[in-house]
Coordinates of C-alpha atoms in Angstrom, one line a residue:
Chain A
M24 CA 137.4 -127.0 15.5
K25 CA 137.7 -126.3 19.2
I26 CA 136.4 -128.5 22.0
S27 CA 134.9 -127.2 25.3
G28 CA 136.6 -130.0 27.3
R29 CA 139.4 -128.2 29.2
N30 CA 141.9 -131.1 29.7
K31 CA 143.7 -132.2 26.5
L32 CA 146.7 -134.4 27.2
Q33 CA 149.1 -135.3 24.4
A34 CA 149.8 -139.0 24.9
T35 CA 151.1 -142.2 23.1
V36 CA 149.1 -145.4 23.0
K37 CA 150.9 -148.2 24.8
E38 CA 148.2 -151.0 24.9
V39 CA 144.7 -151.6 23.6
I40 CA 142.6 -154.4 25.0
K41 CA 139.2 -155.1 23.6
G42 CA 136.2 -156.8 25.3
A43 CA 132.8 -157.4 23.8
V44 CA 131.6 -153.8 24.3
M45 CA 134.3 -151.8 26.1
A46 CA 138.0 -151.5 25.4
K47 CA 140.8 -150.3 27.6
V48 CA 143.3 -147.9 26.1
V49 CA 146.5 -147.4 28.0
M50 CA 148.6 -144.4 27.2
D51 CA 151.9 -142.8 28.2
Y52 CA 151.6 -139.2 29.2
K53 CA 154.9 -137.6 30.1
G54 CA 156.0 -140.7 31.9
D55 CA 152.7 -141.3 33.7
E56 CA 150.1 -143.9 32.6
L57 CA 146.6 -142.9 31.5
V58 CA 143.8 -145.4 31.1
A59 CA 140.6 -144.7 29.1
A60 CA 137.7 -147.0 29.0
I61 CA 135.9 -146.4 25.6
T62 CA 133.7 -148.5 23.4
V63 CA 135.2 -151.1 21.1
D64 CA 133.4 -149.2 18.3
S65 CA 135.5 -146.1 19.0
V66 CA 138.8 -148.1 19.0
E67 CA 137.9 -149.4 15.6
D68 CA 136.6 -146.1 14.3
L69 CA 139.8 -144.3 15.3
D70 CA 141.9 -147.4 14.3
L71 CA 143.8 -147.1 17.6
K72 CA 147.0 -149.1 17.9
V73 CA 150.2 -149.1 19.9
G74 CA 152.4 -146.2 19.1
D75 CA 149.6 -143.8 18.0
K76 CA 150.0 -140.2 19.0
V77 CA 146.6 -139.3 20.6
T78 CA 145.0 -136.7 22.8
A79 CA 143.2 -137.8 26.0
L80 CA 140.3 -135.5 26.6
V81 CA 138.6 -134.9 30.0
K82 CA 135.9 -132.5 30.9
A83 CA 136.6 -130.2 33.9
T84 CA 133.5 -131.4 35.7
E85 CA 134.9 -135.0 35.6
M86 CA 138.2 -134.3 37.4
M87 CA 138.5 -134.6 41.2
V88 CA 141.3 -133.2 43.3
L89 CA 143.0 -135.0 46.2
K90 CA 145.2 -133.3 48.8
Chain B
M16 CA 143.8 -146.5 51.0
K17 CA 143.6 -147.3 47.3
I18 CA 141.3 -145.7 44.7
S19 CA 139.7 -147.5 41.8
G20 CA 140.1 -144.4 39.6
R21 CA 142.9 -145.2 37.1
N22 CA 144.2 -141.7 36.3
K23 CA 146.1 -140.0 39.1
L24 CA 148.3 -137.0 38.1
Q25 CA 150.6 -135.2 40.6
A26 CA 150.0 -131.5 40.0
T27 CA 150.5 -128.1 41.6
V28 CA 147.6 -125.6 42.2
K29 CA 148.0 -122.4 40.1
E30 CA 144.7 -120.7 40.6
V31 CA 141.4 -121.2 42.5
I32 CA 138.3 -119.3 41.5
K33 CA 135.2 -119.6 43.6
G34 CA 131.6 -119.0 42.4
A35 CA 128.5 -119.5 44.5
V36 CA 128.4 -123.3 44.1
M37 CA 131.2 -124.4 41.8
A38 CA 134.9 -123.5 41.8
K39 CA 137.6 -123.8 39.2
V40 CA 140.9 -125.2 40.2
V41 CA 143.7 -124.7 37.7
M42 CA 146.7 -126.9 38.1
D43 CA 150.2 -127.4 36.5
Y44 CA 151.2 -130.9 35.5
K45 CA 154.7 -131.0 34.0
G46 CA 154.0 -127.7 32.1
D47 CA 150.5 -128.7 31.0
E48 CA 147.5 -127.0 32.5
L49 CA 144.7 -129.1 34.1
V50 CA 141.3 -127.7 35.0
A51 CA 138.9 -129.2 37.5
A52 CA 135.4 -127.9 38.2
I53 CA 134.6 -129.0 41.8
T54 CA 132.2 -127.6 44.5
V55 CA 133.2 -124.6 46.6
D56 CA 132.6 -126.9 49.6
S57 CA 135.4 -129.2 48.4
V58 CA 137.8 -126.3 47.9
E59 CA 137.1 -125.2 51.5
D60 CA 137.2 -128.8 52.9
L61 CA 140.6 -129.4 51.3
D62 CA 141.7 -125.8 52.0
L63 CA 143.0 -125.6 48.4
K64 CA 145.3 -122.7 47.7
V65 CA 147.9 -121.7 45.1
G66 CA 151.1 -123.7 45.5
D67 CA 149.4 -126.8 47.0
K68 CA 150.7 -130.2 45.8
V69 CA 147.6 -132.2 44.8
T70 CA 146.6 -135.2 42.7
A71 CA 144.1 -134.8 39.9
L72 CA 141.9 -137.9 39.7
V73 CA 139.9 -139.1 36.7
K74 CA 138.0 -142.3 36.3
A75 CA 138.9 -144.3 33.1
T76 CA 135.3 -144.2 31.9
E77 CA 135.4 -140.4 31.9
M78 CA 138.4 -140.1 29.5
M79 CA 137.9 -139.8 25.8
V80 CA 140.5 -140.3 23.1
L81 CA 141.1 -138.1 20.0
K82 CA 143.3 -139.1 17.1
Chain C
M3 CA 140.8 -135.7 13.8
K4 CA 138.4 -138.2 15.2
I5 CA 136.8 -138.3 18.7
S6 CA 136.1 -141.5 20.6
G7 CA 132.9 -140.0 22.0
R8 CA 130.0 -141.8 20.2
N9 CA 127.2 -139.2 20.4
K10 CA 127.7 -136.1 18.2
L11 CA 124.6 -134.0 17.5
Q12 CA 124.7 -131.0 15.2
A13 CA 122.9 -128.1 17.0
T14 CA 122.4 -124.4 17.0
V15 CA 123.1 -122.2 20.1
K16 CA 120.0 -120.5 21.4
E17 CA 121.2 -119.1 24.7
V18 CA 124.4 -118.7 26.7
I19 CA 124.3 -117.8 30.4
K20 CA 127.5 -117.2 32.3
G21 CA 128.0 -117.6 36.0
A22 CA 131.3 -117.1 37.8
V23 CA 132.7 -120.5 36.9
M24 CA 130.1 -122.5 35.0
A25 CA 128.0 -121.5 32.0
K26 CA 124.8 -122.9 30.5
V27 CA 124.6 -123.4 26.8
V28 CA 121.2 -124.1 25.4
M29 CA 121.0 -125.5 21.9
D30 CA 118.4 -126.4 19.4
Y31 CA 118.6 -129.9 17.8
K32 CA 115.8 -130.5 15.3
G33 CA 113.3 -128.8 17.5
D34 CA 114.5 -130.4 20.8
E35 CA 116.4 -128.5 23.4
L36 CA 119.8 -129.6 24.5
V37 CA 121.5 -128.1 27.6
A38 CA 125.3 -128.3 28.3
A39 CA 126.9 -127.0 31.5
I40 CA 130.5 -126.1 30.6
T41 CA 133.1 -123.8 32.1
V42 CA 132.9 -120.0 31.4
D43 CA 136.5 -120.4 30.1
S44 CA 135.2 -122.8 27.4
V45 CA 132.5 -120.4 26.4
E46 CA 135.1 -117.7 25.9
D47 CA 137.7 -120.0 24.3
L48 CA 135.1 -121.1 21.7
D49 CA 133.6 -117.6 21.5
L50 CA 130.1 -119.2 21.8
K51 CA 127.2 -117.0 20.9
V52 CA 123.6 -117.3 19.9
G53 CA 123.2 -118.6 16.3
D54 CA 126.5 -120.6 16.3
K55 CA 126.4 -124.0 14.6
V56 CA 128.0 -126.4 17.1
T57 CA 128.2 -130.1 17.9
A58 CA 127.0 -131.4 21.2
L59 CA 129.3 -134.3 22.3
V60 CA 128.4 -137.0 24.8
K61 CA 130.5 -140.1 25.7
A62 CA 128.5 -143.4 25.5
T63 CA 129.2 -144.2 29.2
E64 CA 127.5 -140.9 30.2
M65 CA 124.1 -141.7 28.6
M66 CA 121.3 -143.5 30.5
V67 CA 118.3 -145.1 29.0
L68 CA 114.7 -144.8 30.3
K69 CA 111.8 -147.0 29.2
Chain D
M12 CA 108.2 -138.1 38.6
K13 CA 110.6 -135.4 37.2
I14 CA 114.3 -135.9 36.6
S15 CA 116.9 -133.2 37.0
G16 CA 118.9 -134.4 34.0
R17 CA 118.3 -131.7 31.3
N18 CA 118.7 -133.8 28.1
K19 CA 115.9 -136.2 27.4
L20 CA 116.0 -137.6 23.9
Q21 CA 113.1 -139.6 22.5
A22 CA 114.7 -142.5 20.6
T23 CA 114.1 -146.0 19.2
V24 CA 116.3 -148.9 20.0
K25 CA 118.1 -150.3 16.9
E26 CA 120.6 -152.7 18.4
V27 CA 121.5 -154.2 21.8
I28 CA 124.9 -156.0 22.2
K29 CA 125.7 -157.6 25.6
G30 CA 129.1 -158.2 27.0
A31 CA 129.9 -159.8 30.4
V32 CA 129.3 -156.6 32.3
M33 CA 128.6 -153.8 29.9
A34 CA 126.1 -153.6 27.1
K35 CA 125.9 -151.3 24.1
V36 CA 122.5 -149.8 23.2
V37 CA 122.3 -148.2 19.8
M38 CA 119.3 -145.9 19.2
D39 CA 117.9 -143.8 16.4
Y40 CA 117.2 -140.2 17.4
K41 CA 115.6 -138.2 14.6
G42 CA 117.8 -139.8 12.0
D43 CA 121.0 -139.6 14.1
E44 CA 122.6 -142.5 15.9
L45 CA 122.9 -142.5 19.7
V46 CA 125.0 -145.0 21.6
A47 CA 124.7 -145.7 25.3
A48 CA 127.0 -148.0 27.3
I49 CA 125.0 -149.3 30.2
T50 CA 125.3 -152.4 32.4
V51 CA 123.9 -155.7 31.2
D52 CA 121.8 -155.7 34.4
S53 CA 120.1 -152.5 33.2
V54 CA 119.4 -154.0 29.8
E55 CA 117.7 -157.0 31.5
D56 CA 115.9 -154.9 34.1
L57 CA 114.4 -152.7 31.4
D58 CA 114.0 -155.7 29.0
L59 CA 115.5 -153.6 26.2
K60 CA 115.0 -154.9 22.7
V61 CA 115.1 -153.7 19.1
G62 CA 112.1 -151.4 18.3
D63 CA 111.6 -150.2 21.9
K64 CA 110.6 -146.5 22.3
V65 CA 113.0 -145.1 24.9
T66 CA 114.4 -141.9 26.3
A67 CA 118.2 -141.3 26.3
L68 CA 119.0 -139.2 29.3
V69 CA 122.2 -137.1 29.7
K70 CA 123.0 -134.7 32.5
A71 CA 124.0 -131.2 31.4
T72 CA 127.4 -131.5 33.1
E73 CA 128.2 -134.5 30.8
M74 CA 127.7 -132.7 27.5
M75 CA 130.6 -131.0 25.8
V76 CA 130.3 -128.5 22.9
L77 CA 132.5 -128.4 19.8
K78 CA 132.7 -125.5 17.4
Chain E
M12 CA 109.1 -146.0 33.7
K13 CA 112.3 -147.7 34.5
I14 CA 115.8 -146.0 34.5
S15 CA 119.0 -147.8 33.5
G16 CA 121.0 -146.0 36.3
R17 CA 121.7 -148.6 38.9
N18 CA 122.0 -146.5 42.0
K19 CA 118.8 -145.0 43.4
L20 CA 118.8 -143.7 47.0
Q21 CA 115.7 -142.4 48.7
A22 CA 116.7 -139.2 50.4
T23 CA 115.3 -136.0 51.9
V24 CA 116.4 -132.5 50.8
K25 CA 118.2 -130.6 53.6
E26 CA 119.5 -127.5 51.8
V27 CA 119.3 -125.9 48.3
I28 CA 121.8 -123.3 47.3
K29 CA 121.5 -121.6 43.9
G30 CA 124.2 -119.9 42.0
A31 CA 123.9 -118.3 38.5
V32 CA 124.0 -121.6 36.6
M33 CA 124.6 -124.4 39.1
A34 CA 122.8 -125.3 42.3
K35 CA 123.9 -127.5 45.2
V36 CA 121.3 -129.9 46.6
V37 CA 122.2 -131.4 50.0
M38 CA 120.2 -134.5 51.0
D39 CA 119.9 -136.8 54.0
Y40 CA 120.1 -140.5 53.4
K41 CA 119.7 -142.5 56.6
G42 CA 122.0 -140.1 58.5
D43 CA 124.6 -139.7 55.7
E44 CA 124.8 -136.5 53.6
L45 CA 124.5 -136.6 49.8
V46 CA 125.4 -133.7 47.6
A47 CA 124.3 -133.2 44.0
A48 CA 125.4 -130.3 41.8
I49 CA 122.7 -129.8 39.2
T50 CA 121.5 -126.8 37.1
V51 CA 119.4 -124.1 38.7
D52 CA 116.9 -124.9 35.9
S53 CA 116.5 -128.4 37.3
V54 CA 115.9 -127.1 40.8
E55 CA 113.2 -124.8 39.5
D56 CA 111.7 -127.5 37.2
L57 CA 111.4 -129.9 40.1
D58 CA 110.5 -127.2 42.5
L59 CA 113.1 -128.6 45.0
K60 CA 112.8 -127.4 48.5
V61 CA 113.9 -128.4 52.0
G62 CA 111.9 -131.4 53.2
D63 CA 111.2 -132.9 49.8
K64 CA 111.3 -136.6 49.4
V65 CA 113.6 -137.3 46.5
T66 CA 115.7 -140.0 44.8
A67 CA 119.4 -139.5 44.2
L68 CA 120.4 -141.2 41.0
V69 CA 123.9 -142.3 40.0
K70 CA 125.0 -144.3 36.9
A71 CA 127.2 -147.3 37.7
T72 CA 130.0 -146.0 35.5
E73 CA 130.2 -142.8 37.6
M74 CA 130.9 -144.6 40.9
M75 CA 134.4 -145.3 42.1
V76 CA 135.5 -147.6 44.9
L77 CA 138.0 -146.9 47.6
K78 CA 139.6 -149.6 49.9
Chain F
M2 CA 144.5 -137.3 52.3
K3 CA 141.2 -135.6 51.5
I4 CA 139.1 -136.1 48.3
S5 CA 137.1 -133.4 46.6
G6 CA 134.3 -135.9 45.7
R7 CA 131.4 -135.0 48.1
N8 CA 129.7 -138.4 48.3
K9 CA 131.5 -141.1 50.2
L10 CA 129.3 -144.0 51.1
Q11 CA 130.6 -146.7 53.5
A12 CA 129.6 -150.0 52.0
T13 CA 130.3 -153.8 52.0
V14 CA 131.1 -155.7 48.8
K15 CA 128.5 -158.3 48.0
E16 CA 129.5 -159.5 44.5
V17 CA 132.3 -158.9 42.0
I18 CA 131.8 -159.9 38.4
K19 CA 134.7 -159.5 35.9
G20 CA 134.4 -159.1 32.2
A21 CA 137.4 -158.6 29.8
V22 CA 137.8 -154.9 30.5
M23 CA 135.0 -153.8 32.9
A24 CA 133.9 -155.3 36.2
K25 CA 130.7 -154.9 38.2
V26 CA 131.0 -154.4 42.0
V27 CA 127.8 -154.8 43.9
M28 CA 127.8 -153.4 47.4
D29 CA 125.4 -153.1 50.4
Y30 CA 124.9 -149.6 51.7
K31 CA 122.7 -149.4 54.7
G32 CA 120.3 -152.0 53.2
D33 CA 120.3 -150.6 49.7
E34 CA 122.3 -151.9 46.8
L35 CA 125.0 -149.9 45.1
V36 CA 126.5 -151.0 41.7
A37 CA 129.8 -149.6 40.4
A38 CA 131.2 -150.4 37.0
I39 CA 135.0 -150.1 37.2
T40 CA 137.9 -151.5 35.3
V41 CA 139.0 -155.1 36.0
D42 CA 142.5 -153.6 36.6
S43 CA 141.0 -151.6 39.5
V44 CA 139.4 -154.7 41.0
E45 CA 142.7 -156.5 40.9
D46 CA 144.7 -153.4 42.1
L47 CA 142.4 -153.1 45.2
D48 CA 142.1 -156.9 45.5
L49 CA 138.3 -156.4 45.9
K50 CA 136.4 -159.4 47.2
V51 CA 133.1 -160.3 48.9
G52 CA 132.9 -159.0 52.4
D53 CA 135.4 -156.1 51.9
K54 CA 134.6 -152.8 53.7
V55 CA 134.9 -150.1 51.0
T56 CA 133.8 -146.6 50.3
A57 CA 131.8 -145.8 47.2
L58 CA 132.8 -142.4 45.8
V59 CA 130.6 -140.2 43.7
K60 CA 131.4 -136.6 42.5
A61 CA 128.5 -134.1 43.2
T62 CA 128.3 -133.3 39.4
E63 CA 127.5 -137.0 38.7
M64 CA 124.5 -137.2 40.9
M65 CA 121.0 -136.5 39.5
V66 CA 117.8 -135.8 41.6
L67 CA 114.4 -137.3 40.9
K68 CA 111.2 -136.0 42.5

């Protein structure tokens, strides 16, 4: 299966914090920190936990550029 | 100035393709390719060109996780 | 592989229109029309064409509700 | 009034879960499940409750395609 | 009809530029310029033209804050 | 530093509500109300509080138009 989303970043889960609806997933990506805010349902569906090898996915239209 | 967006990746512009309204900006981040779809106006406002040192910015709510 | 994005709709491609940077992908989902604006690169990477069975994916944070 | 957002899905609310800031709205859409993460303020403003007939709205630029 | 999207700004269309797939809609809001990138289909569906009174709509999860 | 995001709205913080993961930031923008849902981490990183002069940032691809 291929995904249209252009940005696929191989990362490792460092921290998972769950709220009532949303969860924060902190990842390490080549020494930089990534943070995704996804639903708690997704965290449970993927059984996300510290140390997991994951892919952070971002659509090209969601990425800004600063210079 | 600080930005609420959590994901800030230092990258180098590799390619800029302009359409009538949208432009594609391809960047290199530590050997990975990042792709942002931004307006042509933004490309011109930032004077984006190959070799530029930039920061790719993504809000935490726009990032998915695959496992 | 599992994806955190909560909304996954099985659809069939009805039309693909390519611009210079962005492409429009029109899909049929049980008689309703879905429209995705993705990069031309993605269309080519997935080799999207009329009749393809695909999945439309939307993150929960990107969906509004009207009543 | 017309809305530029291309994807308008007629659905029925199945569940509403409120957190401190964000709420999860689960809907039935032709037998498939939709999940929207919206603010608690929006849930209260629309008085969303189980059984409500609603429209899930998604901008074309927010929809990915998997194949 | 009510919309969950929290940010609704009454604006006036100043310019509409159409590409093959995407269009740029520039609006005036109390002297500030707003820019929306929507599909050409939406521009035609809403028959958007200079001088139109419109509402710019943004979901709370799509807004960043700088300080 | 310049940002590709086209919509930069000078606003004043009126209210900050923190949940476990997400926070709501209500702002005044020329007499209208803006609401941003950002992470609690961002609120703390920017030290956001009532009365702060801030800029609300929205990418053009995230803005819809109603007519």
